[in-house]
Amino acid sequence: MTKTRKLATLLATVSFGALVAGSASAESLQDVMKRRGLTDNDVMAAAKTYNPTGKLDEFMVFSSGGQSGQVIVYGVPSMRILKYIGVFTPEPWQGYGFDDESKAVLKQGSEVQGRTILWGDTHHPALSETNGESDGQWLFINDKNTPRIAVIDLRDFETKQIVQNPILQSEHGGAFVSPNTDYIVEPAQYAAPLGGEFAPLEQFNEKYRGAVTFWKFNREHGRIEPENSFSLELPPYSQDLADFGKGPSDGWAFVNSFCTERYVGGIERGRPPFEAGCSAKDSDFLHVINWKKAAELVKAGKAKKINGHNVLPMDVSVAEGILVLIPEPKSPHGADVTPDGKFITVSGKLDSHTTVYSHEKIQAAIAAKKFSGKDEYGIPIISLDDAAHKQAALGLGPLHTQYDSKPCVAYTSLYVDSMVAKWDYCEGKVLDKVSVHYNIGHLMAMEGDTSKPKGKYLIALNKLAIDRFAQVGPLHPQNHQLIDISGDKMQLLYDMPLPLGEPHYAVSIETGKLKTNVRYPFGTDSRTEKKSPFAVRPGQERIEKKPGKVEVFGTLIRSHITPEIVEANEGDEITFHLTNLERAQDETHGFAVSKHNVNLSVEPGKTASATIKANKAGVYPYYCTEFCSALHLEMEGYLLVQPANYKATGVKGKEGQVYGQKEYDARVKANTDTQAVINSVVGYITSVNFKDFPAVVAMVEDATEQLGYAEQNKKKSEEFAAKGDYNAAFLWAEQWFQYQVKAADIGLRAKTFLEQNGAKKVEAAK
Ligand code: K7E
Ligand code: CUA
């Protein structure tokens, strides 16, 4: 098919598409319900979750990706997955761990004692807050296995920083943020000597320790400051989940724990396993910490250094009165502060009770020094009676609690019952229960851990899916269930399979609060968020060669890579720095080199680099890995790696095709015809109120840019034709046509958008 006919076909496809979209099914809703066996309730649930094409979700969810070491992003109520964010694990689509810039970020977390750790056990994501409300700027997530916290910028959903915990061997209950995100908390899990030294288990009580780390976050720079961060040394209990106080309890943090028995197992030594000894007592301890005062003590020099990190010793915390313990029912899990900051709920996994602690009562006991005793490490204990506001029997295996927009209303997951309990934490009474499938862990209400929960929806993060989805082998996907909580009775709406690790927790935000970028400022290194020193403008592309080193400063634009030929010698190190020159939304280019571990994702405006070793002579095609345009497959080039002893033969081969004036004239005529088609599309666009549609304005800008390039190439072809070099003239006329195709592609997209969105005729200009 000729290229002009291709364009005509493109035009035809667009109008055909519009026709199909307009035709309706002959079946009635009742017919479909009958055919698919749907009840009225099912149809209601479908109507509550279905997003017609083009309609966006009200909320966005950031779910931990469990063992995948990633973050999963999806929309509510549609439950459509929107993105996986590479965090602790390389993710090739995003180039994460495959370009030099992101490798540097990944490396901050992956290089551990000479080992390279390429996975993470992500548990708890946290969204940044201002005055206790989600502000949509940053996301943080922890790794339980290799204690680390990552910082993700929500302007582009990319991981920017990973900090390794310098004193812990394992952690769990982070990340959670203080009400203004000046600190991020990361409590330990399994006790070990702080700093990573060896000590035998016989010295568990003396040498093993728990801890909680408070990472200082610099909001201006969007980065954690390890040098201004600190930890509190804690007894070798298994600290678990944490939460920051807010409102009246601002300045305090709450950390639950288990295995305060300090039991060490050893089945092979003839001892009962950990699970027996770690749940023997009827209660464990909620740790109550005055973190603001702790930060001041660290500033005043009261901390000691372990691996260069500030650690407040337990005796200092006790002497300064910043650490107290309160009993909590058997094998507790979760510590969740209420939106008003007055209460903290903690559930006992092996107890049917959820305890509501009163911050006011706790403070009164501390002020009056009313303690029931001390633990073995000298930490004062407040009795449960002196701290509890209420205890409620919600069901079996209560775990985590989230809050509604309605006052006093909370939701608690019941692991053993496989249910969610809706209850009143002010009165301590159950309001409703709904079954979930199966064995729920965390649950999450919209902005339900902030000071302004939004209610409406709740998500059950179930541990088991069993029979909910078509079978895919013994390893099942996870099942996130969407529940409508807007009425008195909860209604289960939707099952979503999540096939990427076991997400433990998720957080959500109103989509409108996110201020994401659609492109980067020209030449941005997205990982440092600064201008890349390697960015080049079009026309400035170059290859620099030094002995043993080839450095390419190139650009990417529909549909070519500049440069297209790179020559190197066997043994050279080659670095490609590529800048995407596009400004159009969603015009990402990839870059891969055959048989090399390279894949870049270069979004509009971004500069990314890839360094490879040319260890084997040969011919290596490189190409764009994103289907970016009609001539995407032609977005290619060659890396030629010459053997060390290579001598050019001087024999010049023939080019595939040589063109003359006849081909040139035909090409020019076709281009002129194409321009007439483009002009008619432009005529339509400018005849309507396209300026009222920002998406179209952006498309028109892009198309105008493409037509500008077409014009430049038209001039070039004319210059060669004037010199009588019709071969070159023809090829530049082809390139002129390529830019026309791109302009037409965008123009038609804009025209369709306008037609489908009710654009109106405007008075002719002038
Ligand atoms: Cu799975 Cu928060 Cu790690 Cu509970 S945690 S269930
Ligand atoms: Cu650029 Cu395909």
Short mmCIF file of N, CA and C and ligand atoms in Angstrom, two decimals, residues 123-124 172 241 333 399-400 441-442 463 502 504, ligand 1:
data_model
loop_
_atom_site.label_atom_id
_atom_site.label_comp_id
_atom_site.label_asym_id
_atom_site.label_seq_id
_atom_site.Cartn_x
_atom_site.Cartn_y
_atom_site.Cartn_z
N HIS A 123 5.64 -3.71 53.17
CA HIS A 123 4.45 -3.87 54.02
C HIS A 123 3.54 -2.65 54.06
N HIS A 124 4.08 -1.51 54.49
CA HIS A 124 3.17 -0.39 54.77
C HIS A 124 3.52 0.88 54.02
N HIS A 172 9.27 -3.84 60.72
CA HIS A 172 7.93 -4.16 60.22
C HIS A 172 6.98 -2.96 60.19
N LEU A 241 3.48 -2.68 64.87
CA LEU A 241 2.98 -1.55 64.09
C LEU A 241 3.02 -0.26 64.89
N HIS A 333 -1.95 -6.64 67.36
CA HIS A 333 -1.56 -6.25 66.02
C HIS A 333 -2.25 -4.92 65.73
N LEU A 399 -7.61 -7.47 63.91
CA LEU A 399 -6.26 -7.01 63.54
C LEU A 399 -6.18 -5.49 63.46
N HIS A 400 -6.59 -4.97 62.31
CA HIS A 400 -6.33 -3.55 62.04
C HIS A 400 -7.63 -2.74 62.04
N GLY A 441 -6.44 -9.39 56.27
CA GLY A 441 -5.33 -8.82 57.05
C GLY A 441 -5.65 -7.37 57.34
N HIS A 442 -5.00 -6.48 56.61
CA HIS A 442 -5.33 -5.07 56.76
C HIS A 442 -6.65 -4.77 56.07
N LYS A 463 -5.99 -12.26 52.82
CA LYS A 463 -4.77 -13.06 52.71
C LYS A 463 -4.96 -14.24 51.77
N GLU A 502 2.22 -10.27 48.04
CA GLU A 502 1.14 -10.17 49.02
C GLU A 502 1.11 -8.78 49.62
N HIS A 504 0.36 -5.97 52.04
CA HIS A 504 -0.08 -5.96 53.44
C HIS A 504 -1.00 -4.80 53.73
CU1 K7E B 1 0.51 -8.12 57.23
CU2 K7E B 1 0.67 -4.62 58.72
CU3 K7E B 1 2.82 -6.43 57.90
CU4 K7E B 1 -1.04 -6.83 59.55
S1 K7E B 1 0.88 -6.63 58.60
S2 K7E B 1 -2.00 -8.31 58.48
#
